[in-house]
């Protein structure tokens, strides 16, 4: 298996992957607005500010749940599986050229694409920055349906086979190779995540000194058997007072300074191979103030 070049000189490459397939509609007759995230961040001059290559746009399938009903499994599953494979192909081409992909989503099931791309190459970990565990699966819930709320479960092999067994590579990420950062204390699946052997730091543990968490995370993912790790950022890790433009805002999260202190040493670590960002909904940010603040944080982190 070919591993990713870990040279700190790898150039950043921004790829838009604006799938909203894994979220429930915010109201009848509407679609989740997170597909506009990439455009909102680009409008803030993101590519030029991080001196990134423009890796283009991966057109997502249409959002249409059709006749889906609760109990039918994950809605849009076939479309998500197809998009995952296409995204993995695009990312594979980037890392073959020694690029550091920055994927602008989208929602959390986009992580399936990087996870599959890296699983093809070897054994990689994931750092999952999120206000929620996204660990819902058929073994713990009757409410399976929205893949964005099931993404960590899916990449670690829990869920329906058409999403967890692509190319017979289940699991894309082993439990011991995953780290979950930023969940709130009342997360309903936190105990199960910890019992599975996934390392967890809740937001309450991170807020006092975010940088203090990083050495333990890098030690966890710096083991010799790992070829590197990917970082997934759901912006609802931020406190609802700071980032209300998400589908499930929660109190008790980080502020931007704390997120920068946490994210910067992760994405600039030599063994980090890429980043995806999701869930920000520009429909809930009419004056683009939140987009500007989010972009400032991403620029600060990626430029070190």
Backbone as numpy.savetxt, mean C-alpha at the origin, in Angstrom:
# Nx Ny Nz CAx CAy CAz Cx Cy Cz
16.39 -17.06 -8.95 15.56 -15.87 -8.95 16.43 -14.62 -8.95
16.02 -13.61 -9.72 16.78 -12.36 -9.80 16.32 -11.41 -8.72
17.24 -10.93 -7.90 16.89 -9.98 -6.87 16.99 -8.57 -7.42
16.48 -7.61 -6.67 16.48 -6.22 -7.09 17.79 -5.56 -6.71
18.32 -4.75 -7.61 19.51 -3.95 -7.33 19.21 -3.00 -6.18
19.99 -3.09 -5.10 19.74 -2.26 -3.92 20.57 -1.00 -3.90
21.25 -0.68 -4.98 22.11 0.50 -5.01 21.34 1.76 -4.65
21.90 2.59 -3.78 21.22 3.83 -3.42 21.11 4.79 -4.60
21.80 4.53 -5.70 21.74 5.39 -6.86 20.60 5.08 -7.81
19.77 4.10 -7.51 18.65 3.78 -8.39 17.73 4.99 -8.55
17.27 5.22 -9.76 16.42 6.39 -10.01 14.97 6.09 -9.67
14.29 7.07 -9.11 12.87 6.95 -8.83 12.09 6.96 -10.14
11.02 6.16 -10.19 10.15 6.10 -11.36 8.71 6.07 -10.87
7.92 7.06 -11.28 6.54 7.20 -10.80 5.58 6.56 -11.80
4.81 5.62 -11.31 3.81 4.92 -12.12 2.43 5.14 -11.52
1.51 5.65 -12.31 0.13 5.81 -11.85 -0.60 4.48 -12.01
-1.21 4.03 -10.93 -2.01 2.79 -10.96 -3.31 3.07 -10.21
-4.21 3.83 -10.82 -5.34 4.41 -10.09 -6.57 3.52 -9.99
-6.37 2.31 -9.53 -7.51 1.40 -9.37 -8.28 1.73 -8.09
-9.60 1.79 -8.21 -10.46 1.96 -7.04 -11.35 0.74 -6.83
-10.98 -0.39 -7.45 -11.85 -1.56 -7.50 -12.11 -2.20 -6.15
-11.22 -1.97 -5.18 -11.31 -2.66 -3.91 -12.03 -1.92 -2.81
-12.70 -0.81 -3.14 -13.46 -0.06 -2.14 -14.94 -0.11 -2.46
-15.74 0.01 -1.40 -17.18 0.12 -1.57 -17.53 1.52 -2.07
-18.62 1.67 -2.80 -19.01 3.02 -3.26 -19.34 3.90 -2.06
-18.89 5.15 -2.06 -19.17 6.03 -0.92 -20.66 6.32 -0.74
-21.42 6.27 -1.82 -22.87 6.43 -1.75 -23.44 5.83 -3.02
-24.73 5.60 -3.03 -25.37 4.98 -4.19 -25.12 5.80 -5.44
-24.74 5.11 -6.51 -24.55 5.76 -7.79 -23.23 6.48 -7.95
-22.30 6.34 -6.98 -21.00 7.00 -7.06 -19.89 5.94 -7.03
-18.68 6.37 -7.32 -17.52 5.49 -7.23 -16.49 6.13 -6.31
-15.62 5.33 -5.69 -14.58 5.90 -4.81 -13.66 6.84 -5.58
-13.38 8.00 -4.99 -12.59 9.01 -5.67 -11.10 8.85 -5.57
-10.62 7.77 -4.92 -9.18 7.61 -4.75 -8.46 7.41 -6.09
-9.19 7.12 -7.15 -8.54 6.97 -8.46 -7.96 8.30 -8.94
-8.33 9.40 -8.30 -7.82 10.72 -8.66 -6.55 11.08 -7.89
-6.09 10.21 -7.00 -4.92 10.49 -6.17 -3.72 10.88 -7.02
-3.42 10.08 -8.02 -2.21 10.30 -8.82 -2.23 11.68 -9.46
-3.36 12.06 -10.04 -3.45 13.36 -10.67 -3.29 14.49 -9.68
-3.87 14.33 -8.49 -3.78 15.38 -7.47 -2.34 15.57 -6.99
-1.61 14.48 -6.86 -0.21 14.57 -6.42 0.67 15.11 -7.54
0.44 14.66 -8.76 1.20 15.19 -9.90 0.96 16.69 -10.06
-0.24 17.14 -9.78 -0.55 18.57 -9.90 0.29 19.43 -8.95
0.85 18.79 -7.92 1.71 19.51 -6.97 3.18 19.51 -7.39
3.44 19.12 -8.64 4.81 19.12 -9.14 5.65 17.97 -8.63
4.99 16.87 -8.28 5.66 15.76 -7.59 6.86 15.21 -8.37
6.70 14.93 -9.65 7.78 14.29 -10.40 9.04 15.15 -10.44
8.86 16.43 -10.73 10.02 17.30 -10.78 10.68 17.48 -9.44
9.89 17.50 -8.39 10.43 17.73 -7.06 11.26 16.56 -6.55
10.97 15.35 -7.04 11.77 14.19 -6.62 12.69 13.72 -7.75
12.73 14.46 -8.84 13.59 14.14 -9.99 13.35 12.70 -10.45
12.07 12.40 -10.72 11.69 11.03 -11.06 11.43 10.87 -12.55
11.69 9.68 -13.02 11.26 9.27 -14.36 9.74 9.08 -14.36
9.10 9.46 -15.44 7.67 9.25 -15.57 7.46 7.87 -16.19
6.96 6.94 -15.37 6.75 5.56 -15.83 5.35 5.33 -16.38
4.56 6.41 -16.49 3.30 6.30 -17.19 2.11 5.97 -16.31
1.12 5.36 -16.96 -0.21 5.18 -16.39 -0.70 3.79 -16.75
-1.15 3.06 -15.77 -1.73 1.73 -16.02 -3.24 1.85 -15.88
-3.94 1.82 -16.99 -5.38 2.04 -17.00 -6.10 0.93 -16.25
-6.91 1.29 -15.25 -7.62 0.26 -14.47 -8.92 -0.16 -15.16
-9.44 -1.32 -14.82 -10.75 -1.72 -15.31 -11.85 -0.81 -14.76
-13.00 -0.88 -15.41 -14.14 -0.08 -15.01 -14.66 -0.51 -13.64
-15.05 0.46 -12.84 -15.70 0.18 -11.55 -17.17 -0.13 -11.80
-17.54 -1.39 -11.61 -18.92 -1.81 -11.84 -19.15 -3.11 -11.08
-19.80 -3.01 -9.93 -20.02 -4.20 -9.11 -21.15 -5.08 -9.65
-21.86 -4.60 -10.65 -22.89 -5.39 -11.30 -23.92 -5.91 -10.31
-24.15 -7.22 -10.36 -25.16 -7.86 -9.50 -24.57 -8.43 -8.23
-23.36 -7.99 -7.86 -22.71 -8.53 -6.67 -23.61 -8.35 -5.44
-23.61 -9.39 -4.59 -24.35 -9.36 -3.33 -23.44 -9.84 -2.21
-23.67 -9.39 -0.97 -22.90 -9.94 0.16 -22.99 -11.46 0.17
-21.84 -12.09 0.36 -21.77 -13.54 0.29 -21.18 -14.04 -1.01
-21.01 -13.13 -1.98 -20.46 -13.51 -3.28 -18.94 -13.47 -3.32
-18.30 -13.20 -2.20 -16.85 -13.07 -2.20 -16.43 -11.65 -2.51
-15.22 -11.49 -2.99 -14.67 -10.18 -3.29 -15.29 -9.65 -4.58
-15.87 -8.45 -4.52 -16.37 -7.88 -5.77 -15.20 -7.39 -6.62
-15.42 -7.42 -7.92 -14.38 -7.06 -8.90 -13.19 -8.02 -8.86
-13.35 -9.24 -8.34 -12.20 -10.12 -8.16 -11.47 -10.40 -9.47
-12.20 -10.72 -10.52 -11.55 -11.03 -11.79 -10.80 -9.82 -12.32
-11.41 -8.64 -12.19 -10.76 -7.43 -12.66 -9.52 -7.11 -11.82
-9.60 -7.30 -10.51 -8.45 -7.06 -9.64 -7.32 -8.03 -9.98
-7.65 -9.29 -10.22 -6.63 -10.28 -10.57 -5.92 -9.90 -11.87
-6.70 -9.48 -12.87 -6.11 -9.08 -14.14 -5.22 -7.85 -13.96
-5.71 -6.87 -13.21 -4.94 -5.65 -12.98 -3.67 -5.94 -12.20
-3.76 -6.85 -11.24 -2.59 -7.24 -10.46 -1.48 -7.78 -11.36
-1.84 -8.64 -12.28 -0.85 -9.23 -13.18 -0.24 -8.16 -14.09
-1.07 -7.28 -14.61 -0.56 -6.21 -15.47 0.34 -5.26 -14.70
-0.04 -4.93 -13.46 0.79 -4.06 -12.64 2.10 -4.74 -12.29
2.05 -6.02 -11.98 3.28 -6.77 -11.69 4.21 -6.76 -12.89
3.66 -6.90 -14.09 4.50 -6.87 -15.30 5.18 -5.52 -15.46
4.43 -4.44 -15.25 5.01 -3.11 -15.39 6.11 -2.87 -14.35
5.86 -3.32 -13.13 6.85 -3.14 -12.07 8.09 -3.99 -12.32
7.88 -5.19 -12.82 9.03 -6.05 -13.13 9.94 -5.37 -14.15
9.35 -4.75 -15.16 10.15 -4.06 -16.16 10.94 -2.91 -15.55
10.34 -2.21 -14.59 11.04 -1.11 -13.93 12.20 -1.60 -13.09
11.99 -2.62 -12.29 13.09 -3.06 -11.44 14.17 -3.74 -12.26
13.81 -4.31 -13.40 14.84 -4.86 -14.30 15.78 -3.76 -14.78
15.27 -2.53 -14.83 16.09 -1.39 -15.26 16.64 -0.61 -14.07
16.65 -1.25 -12.91 17.23 -0.66 -11.69 16.52 0.63 -11.30
15.18 0.64 -11.44 14.39 1.77 -10.99 13.78 1.47 -9.63
13.49 2.53 -8.89 12.78 2.43 -7.62 11.36 2.90 -7.90
10.38 1.97 -8.03 9.03 2.38 -8.39 8.33 3.11 -7.24
7.64 4.19 -7.59 6.73 4.88 -6.70 5.36 4.79 -7.37
4.49 3.97 -6.81 3.19 3.70 -7.41 2.14 4.59 -6.76
1.48 5.40 -7.56 0.42 6.27 -7.07 -0.92 5.60 -7.38
-1.64 5.20 -6.30 -2.92 4.54 -6.47 -4.05 5.55 -6.60
-5.29 5.10 -6.30 -5.54 3.75 -5.99 -5.84 3.50 -4.51
-6.20 2.22 -4.33 -6.52 1.73 -2.99 -5.62 0.55 -2.64
-5.85 -0.03 -1.46 -4.84 -0.92 -0.89 -4.67 -2.25 -1.62
-5.68 -2.71 -2.36 -5.47 -3.96 -3.09 -4.45 -3.81 -4.20
-4.06 -2.56 -4.53 -2.94 -2.36 -5.46 -1.68 -3.06 -4.99
-1.54 -3.27 -3.69 -0.35 -3.94 -3.16 -0.16 -5.32 -3.75
-1.24 -5.95 -4.21 -1.10 -7.26 -4.84 -0.14 -7.22 -6.02
-0.12 -6.12 -6.77 0.77 -6.02 -7.92 2.24 -6.07 -7.55
2.72 -5.18 -6.68 4.11 -5.28 -6.24 4.43 -6.60 -5.55
3.49 -7.10 -4.74 3.75 -8.35 -4.04 3.98 -9.49 -5.02
3.16 -9.55 -6.07 3.33 -10.59 -7.07 4.62 -10.38 -7.86
4.90 -9.15 -8.25 6.12 -8.87 -9.01 7.36 -9.32 -8.25
7.39 -9.03 -6.96 8.57 -9.37 -6.17 8.62 -10.86 -5.83
7.46 -11.46 -5.64 7.43 -12.91 -5.38 7.97 -13.69 -6.57
7.77 -13.21 -7.76 8.34 -13.84 -8.95 9.86 -13.87 -8.88
10.44 -12.87 -8.20 11.89 -12.70 -8.19 12.56 -13.41 -7.03
11.83 -13.64 -5.95 12.45 -14.21 -4.77 11.59 -14.04 -3.54
12.21 -13.75 -2.42 11.51 -13.61 -1.14 11.67 -12.19 -0.63
10.56 -11.49 -0.56 10.56 -10.09 -0.15 9.57 -9.87 0.99
9.85 -8.85 1.78 8.95 -8.45 2.85 8.12 -7.25 2.45
7.21 -6.89 3.33 6.40 -5.69 3.13 6.24 -4.95 4.45
6.37 -3.63 4.39 6.04 -2.78 5.52 4.70 -2.13 5.19
3.70 -2.41 6.00 2.32 -2.02 5.72 1.95 -0.88 6.65
2.01 0.35 6.15 1.66 1.54 6.94 0.20 1.86 6.70
-0.61 1.73 7.74 -2.05 1.82 7.55 -2.71 2.05 8.89
-3.80 2.80 8.88 -4.58 2.97 10.10 -5.41 1.76 10.46
-5.50 0.80 9.54 -6.29 -0.42 9.74 -5.43 -1.62 9.36
-5.76 -2.79 9.93 -4.97 -3.98 9.63 -5.26 -4.55 8.26
-6.43 -4.29 7.69 -6.83 -4.85 6.39 -6.63 -6.36 6.37
-7.07 -6.99 7.44 -6.82 -8.42 7.63 -8.13 -9.22 7.63
-9.17 -8.65 7.08 -10.43 -9.37 6.97 -10.30 -10.48 5.92
-10.82 -11.65 6.23 -10.77 -12.77 5.29 -11.89 -13.74 5.65
-12.18 -14.72 4.82 -13.32 -15.61 5.08 -13.24 -16.37 6.40
-12.04 -16.50 6.94 -11.90 -17.21 8.21 -12.26 -16.39 9.42
-12.42 -15.07 9.27 -12.73 -14.26 10.45 -13.90 -13.30 10.23
-14.52 -13.33 9.05 -15.58 -12.36 8.77 -16.57 -12.89 7.74
-17.82 -12.48 7.91 -18.83 -12.74 6.89 -18.98 -11.57 5.94
-18.17 -10.55 6.13 -18.31 -9.31 5.37 -17.25 -9.15 4.30
-16.65 -10.25 3.85 -15.66 -10.18 2.78 -16.32 -9.60 1.53
-15.61 -8.74 0.85 -16.17 -8.13 -0.35 -15.26 -7.07 -0.93
-14.82 -6.14 -0.08 -13.97 -5.04 -0.53 -12.50 -5.40 -0.32
-11.80 -5.66 -1.41 -10.42 -6.14 -1.31 -9.49 -5.14 -0.65
-9.83 -3.85 -0.72 -8.99 -2.87 -0.06 -8.91 -3.05 1.44
-9.96 -3.59 2.05 -9.97 -3.89 3.48 -9.47 -5.28 3.80
-8.95 -5.95 2.79 -8.49 -7.34 2.94 -7.08 -7.52 2.39
-6.41 -6.41 2.08 -5.18 -6.48 1.30 -4.05 -7.20 2.02
-3.84 -6.92 3.32 -2.77 -7.61 4.03 -3.08 -9.10 4.15
-4.35 -9.43 4.36 -4.73 -10.85 4.38 -4.44 -11.50 3.03
-4.79 -10.84 1.95 -4.61 -11.42 0.61 -3.14 -11.64 0.28
-2.29 -10.65 0.54 -0.89 -10.83 0.15 -0.19 -11.88 1.00
-0.72 -12.16 2.19 -0.15 -13.22 3.03 -0.88 -14.55 2.86
-1.73 -14.65 1.84 -2.29 -15.94 1.46 -3.64 -16.29 2.04
-4.35 -15.30 2.58 -5.66 -15.56 3.18 -6.75 -14.96 2.30
-7.63 -15.79 1.81 -8.68 -15.29 0.94 -8.89 -16.20 -0.25
-9.74 -15.75 -1.16 -10.12 -16.62 -2.26 -8.97 -16.84 -3.23
-8.95 -18.02 -3.83 -7.81 -18.48 -4.60 -7.53 -17.63 -5.83
-8.56 -17.03 -6.43 -8.32 -16.25 -7.65 -7.55 -14.97 -7.37
-7.36 -14.61 -6.09 -6.54 -13.47 -5.74 -5.27 -13.85 -4.97
-5.30 -14.96 -4.26 -4.15 -15.33 -3.43 -3.21 -16.33 -4.09
-3.65 -16.94 -5.19 -2.83 -18.00 -5.80 -2.47 -17.69 -7.25
-2.32 -16.44 -7.59 -1.91 -16.08 -8.94 -0.54 -16.68 -9.25
-0.44 -17.31 -10.40 0.81 -17.92 -10.87 1.34 -18.96 -9.89
0.44 -19.52 -9.05 0.80 -20.56 -8.08 1.93 -20.09 -7.15
1.89 -18.82 -6.78 2.96 -18.23 -5.96 2.50 -17.88 -4.54
1.44 -18.45 -4.08 0.94 -18.22 -2.72 1.92 -18.72 -1.67
2.14 -17.98 -0.60 1.76 -16.58 -0.40 2.78 -15.65 -1.06
2.36 -14.50 -1.43 3.29 -13.53 -2.02 4.24 -13.00 -0.96
3.75 -12.90 0.27 4.57 -12.45 1.40 4.30 -13.38 2.58
5.34 -13.89 3.18 5.17 -14.75 4.37 4.86 -13.88 5.59
4.13 -14.47 6.54 3.77 -13.73 7.74 4.98 -13.15 8.44
6.05 -13.92 8.52 7.25 -13.47 9.23 7.96 -12.34 8.50
7.57 -12.10 7.25 8.23 -11.08 6.44 7.37 -9.82 6.29
6.32 -9.72 7.09 5.43 -8.56 7.04 5.49 -7.79 8.35
5.40 -6.47 8.24 5.37 -5.58 9.41 4.20 -4.63 9.21
3.40 -4.47 10.24 2.21 -3.60 10.19 2.43 -2.42 11.14
2.33 -1.22 10.60 2.58 -0.01 11.38 1.39 0.94 11.29
0.91 1.43 12.44 -0.02 2.54 12.45 -1.47 2.22 12.76
-1.79 0.95 13.02 -3.19 0.64 13.30 -3.62 1.28 14.62
-4.92 1.45 14.76 -5.46 2.00 15.98 -5.69 0.89 17.00
-5.80 1.28 18.25 -5.87 0.30 19.34 -7.10 -0.61 19.25
-8.18 -0.11 18.66 -9.41 -0.89 18.62 -9.56 -1.71 17.34
-8.49 -1.90 16.58 -8.59 -2.68 15.35 -9.06 -4.09 15.65
-10.12 -4.52 14.97 -10.76 -5.78 15.34 -9.92 -7.01 15.03
-8.93 -6.90 14.15 -8.14 -8.07 13.79 -6.70 -8.01 14.31
-6.41 -7.04 15.17 -5.03 -6.86 15.64 -4.50 -8.09 16.35
-5.31 -8.72 17.19 -4.83 -9.89 17.93 -4.50 -11.04 16.98
-5.33 -11.23 15.96 -5.06 -12.30 15.00 -3.79 -12.03 14.20
-3.58 -10.77 13.83 -2.37 -10.41 13.09 -1.14 -10.74 13.92
-1.16 -10.34 15.17 -0.01 -10.61 16.04 0.19 -12.12 16.24
-0.92 -12.85 16.41 -0.83 -14.30 16.61 -0.25 -15.00 15.39
-0.44 -14.40 14.21 0.10 -14.99 12.98 1.61 -14.82 12.88
2.19 -13.98 13.73 3.62 -13.74 13.69 4.01 -12.50 12.90
3.02 -11.71 12.52 3.29 -10.44 11.85 3.62 -9.39 12.91
4.76 -8.73 12.75 5.16 -7.70 13.72 4.24 -6.50 13.60
3.79 -5.98 14.73 2.83 -4.88 14.75 3.30 -3.78 15.71
3.25 -2.54 15.22 3.38 -1.37 16.08 2.16 -0.52 15.84
1.33 -0.34 16.86 0.15 0.50 16.74 0.55 1.97 16.71
-0.35 2.81 16.23 -0.06 4.23 16.15 0.33 4.80 17.52
-0.33 4.33 18.56 -0.05 4.82 19.91 1.41 4.59 20.29
2.00 3.50 19.80 3.40 3.18 20.09 4.36 3.98 19.22
3.89 4.45 18.08 4.75 5.14 17.13 4.82 6.64 17.40
3.69 7.22 17.76 3.57 8.68 17.85 4.64 9.33 18.75
4.97 8.78 19.92 5.95 9.48 20.76 7.31 9.68 20.10
7.74 8.70 19.28 9.06 8.80 18.64 9.07 7.87 17.43
8.55 8.31 16.28 8.45 7.42 15.12 9.78 6.84 14.68
10.83 7.63 14.71 12.12 7.14 14.24 12.66 6.01 15.10
12.21 5.93 16.36 12.70 4.89 17.26 12.20 3.50 16.87
11.11 3.46 16.11 10.55 2.18 15.68 11.36 1.57 14.54
11.96 2.43 13.74 12.54 2.00 12.47 13.65 0.96 12.63
14.60 1.09 13.56 15.65 0.07 13.64 15.11 -1.34 13.82
14.07 -1.51 14.63 13.51 -2.84 14.82 12.85 -3.34 13.53
12.19 -2.45 12.80 11.58 -2.84 11.53 12.66 -3.26 10.54
13.71 -2.49 10.42 14.77 -2.81 9.48 15.51 -4.08 9.87
15.63 -4.34 11.16 16.22 -5.61 11.60 15.33 -6.77 11.20
14.01 -6.61 11.40 13.06 -7.65 11.04 13.14 -7.99 9.55
13.33 -6.97 8.73 13.31 -7.18 7.28 14.70 -7.19 6.67
15.71 -7.20 7.50 17.08 -7.23 7.01 17.73 -8.59 7.12
16.91 -9.60 7.41 17.44 -10.95 7.55 18.01 -11.45 6.22
19.02 -12.31 6.29 19.73 -12.76 5.10 18.82 -13.48 4.11
17.76 -14.13 4.61 16.90 -14.89 3.70 15.99 -14.01 2.86
15.93 -12.71 3.18 15.10 -11.79 2.42 15.93 -11.06 1.37
15.30 -10.83 0.21 15.97 -10.11 -0.87 15.71 -8.61 -0.82
14.83 -8.17 0.06 14.48 -6.76 0.18 13.06 -6.62 0.69
12.53 -5.39 0.63 11.14 -5.20 1.09 10.51 -4.03 0.34
9.19 -4.05 0.32 8.36 -3.02 -0.30 7.64 -2.26 0.81
7.35 -0.98 0.59 6.60 -0.17 1.55 5.24 0.18 0.94
4.18 -0.11 1.69 2.82 0.26 1.32 2.34 1.34 2.26
1.85 2.45 1.70 1.36 3.56 2.51 -0.10 3.84 2.20
-0.95 3.58 3.16 -2.34 4.04 3.14 -2.36 5.32 3.96
-2.79 6.41 3.35 -2.65 7.70 4.04 -3.59 7.84 5.22
-4.47 6.86 5.46 -5.28 6.94 6.68 -4.49 6.54 7.92
-3.20 6.29 7.77 -2.33 6.20 8.95 -2.29 7.56 9.64
-2.54 8.61 8.88 -2.61 9.96 9.44 -3.88 10.13 10.25
-3.82 10.96 11.26 -4.98 11.25 12.09 -6.08 11.90 11.25
-7.32 11.62 11.61 -8.45 12.17 10.86 -8.46 13.69 10.84
-7.91 14.31 11.85 -7.87 15.77 11.87 -6.87 16.32 10.85
-5.92 15.49 10.47 -4.88 15.88 9.52 -5.23 15.46 8.11
-5.84 14.28 7.99 -6.17 13.72 6.68 -7.59 13.15 6.72
-8.58 14.01 6.57 -9.96 13.53 6.53 -10.40 13.00 5.17
-9.59 13.21 4.14 -9.99 12.86 2.78 -9.66 11.40 2.45
-10.23 10.50 3.24 -10.06 9.07 3.05 -11.42 8.41 3.30
-11.53 7.15 2.93 -12.84 6.50 3.07 -13.17 6.15 4.51
-12.14 5.94 5.35 -12.38 5.56 6.75 -11.46 6.35 7.68
-11.68 7.65 7.84 -10.81 8.43 8.72 -10.98 8.02 10.18
-9.86 7.99 10.91 -9.89 7.57 12.31 -9.05 8.53 13.14
-9.47 8.81 14.37 -8.60 9.56 15.29 -7.48 8.65 15.79
-6.53 9.28 16.45 -5.46 8.49 17.07 -4.32 8.16 16.15
-4.21 8.87 15.02 -3.15 8.59 14.06 -1.98 9.54 14.16
-1.14 9.52 13.15 0.06 10.33 13.10 -0.24 11.69 12.48
0.64 12.65 12.72 0.61 13.89 11.96 1.67 13.79 10.85
1.77 14.82 10.02 2.70 14.72 8.89 4.15 14.64 9.33
4.53 15.37 10.34 5.91 15.32 10.80 6.25 13.91 11.29
5.34 13.31 12.01 5.57 11.95 12.49 5.62 10.95 11.34
4.77 11.12 10.34 4.82 10.22 9.19 6.14 10.37 8.44
6.61 11.60 8.27 7.90 11.80 7.60 9.02 11.12 8.37
8.98 11.24 9.70 10.03 10.63 10.51 10.02 9.11 10.41
8.86 8.54 10.20 8.73 7.09 10.07 9.05 6.62 8.66
8.53 7.33 7.67 8.63 6.88 6.28 10.02 7.09 5.68
10.65 8.20 6.02 11.92 8.54 5.37 12.98 7.45 5.53
13.28 6.98 6.74 14.32 5.95 6.85 13.90 4.60 6.26
12.61 4.38 6.08 12.16 3.13 5.45 12.41 3.17 3.96
11.94 4.23 3.28 12.05 4.25 1.82 13.46 4.57 1.34
14.30 5.11 2.20 15.68 5.37 1.81 16.63 4.26 2.25
16.11 3.24 2.92 16.95 2.10 3.33 17.43 1.36 2.09
18.67 0.89 2.08 19.20 0.20 0.89 18.38 -1.01 0.46
17.71 -1.67 1.40 16.97 -2.88 1.05 15.52 -2.60 0.63
15.09 -1.36 0.69 13.76 -1.01 0.21 13.77 -0.93 -1.30
12.77 -1.54 -1.94 12.77 -1.64 -3.40 11.64 -0.86 -4.06
10.73 -0.27 -3.27 9.64 0.49 -3.88 8.60 0.91 -2.86
7.68 1.75 -3.32 6.64 2.33 -2.47 5.35 2.44 -3.27
4.22 2.10 -2.65 2.93 2.47 -3.23 2.14 3.29 -2.23
1.33 4.20 -2.76 0.57 5.15 -1.94 -0.89 5.07 -2.36
-1.79 5.02 -1.38 -3.18 4.91 -1.73 -4.14 5.54 -0.74
-5.41 5.56 -1.12 -6.61 5.89 -0.35 -6.96 7.37 -0.30
-6.01 8.27 -0.51 -6.36 9.69 -0.54 -7.41 9.94 -1.61
-8.47 10.66 -1.25 -9.60 10.92 -2.15 -9.72 12.42 -2.42
-9.26 12.87 -3.58 -9.33 14.30 -3.88 -10.75 14.86 -3.95
-11.74 14.02 -4.11 -13.12 14.52 -4.08 -13.45 15.14 -2.73
-12.73 14.75 -1.69 -12.95 15.26 -0.34 -11.96 16.38 0.02
-11.28 16.91 -0.99 -10.25 17.93 -0.80 -10.43 19.02 -1.86
-11.53 19.75 -1.79 -11.88 20.66 -2.90 -10.88 21.78 -3.15
-10.13 22.20 -2.13 -9.18 23.29 -2.34 -7.75 22.80 -2.53
-7.56 21.46 -2.58 -6.25 20.83 -2.81 -5.24 21.08 -1.69
-5.70 21.57 -0.56 -4.77 21.80 0.57 -4.20 20.48 1.07
-5.04 19.47 1.21 -4.57 18.18 1.73 -3.64 17.50 0.73
-3.92 17.67 -0.55 -3.02 17.12 -1.57 -1.64 17.75 -1.47
-1.60 19.06 -1.24 -0.32 19.75 -1.11 0.46 19.24 0.10
-0.23 19.06 1.23 0.44 18.58 2.44 0.94 17.15 2.26
0.12 16.31 1.63 0.53 14.92 1.39 1.74 14.89 0.47
1.71 15.69 -0.60 2.83 15.69 -1.54 4.11 16.18 -0.86
4.01 17.19 -0.02 5.18 17.66 0.72 5.79 16.53 1.54
4.95 15.74 2.18 5.45 14.63 3.00 6.12 13.58 2.13
5.50 13.23 1.01 6.10 12.24 0.12 7.44 12.72 -0.45
7.49 13.98 -0.84 8.73 14.53 -1.37 9.83 14.49 -0.30
9.49 14.92 0.92 10.47 14.92 1.99 11.01 13.53 2.26
10.12 12.53 2.28 10.54 11.17 2.57 11.41 10.60 1.45
11.01 10.79 0.21 11.70 10.16 -0.90 13.02 10.84 -1.23
13.17 12.09 -0.84 14.43 12.77 -1.08 15.35 12.72 0.14
14.85 12.09 1.21 15.69 11.89 2.38 15.98 13.14 3.16
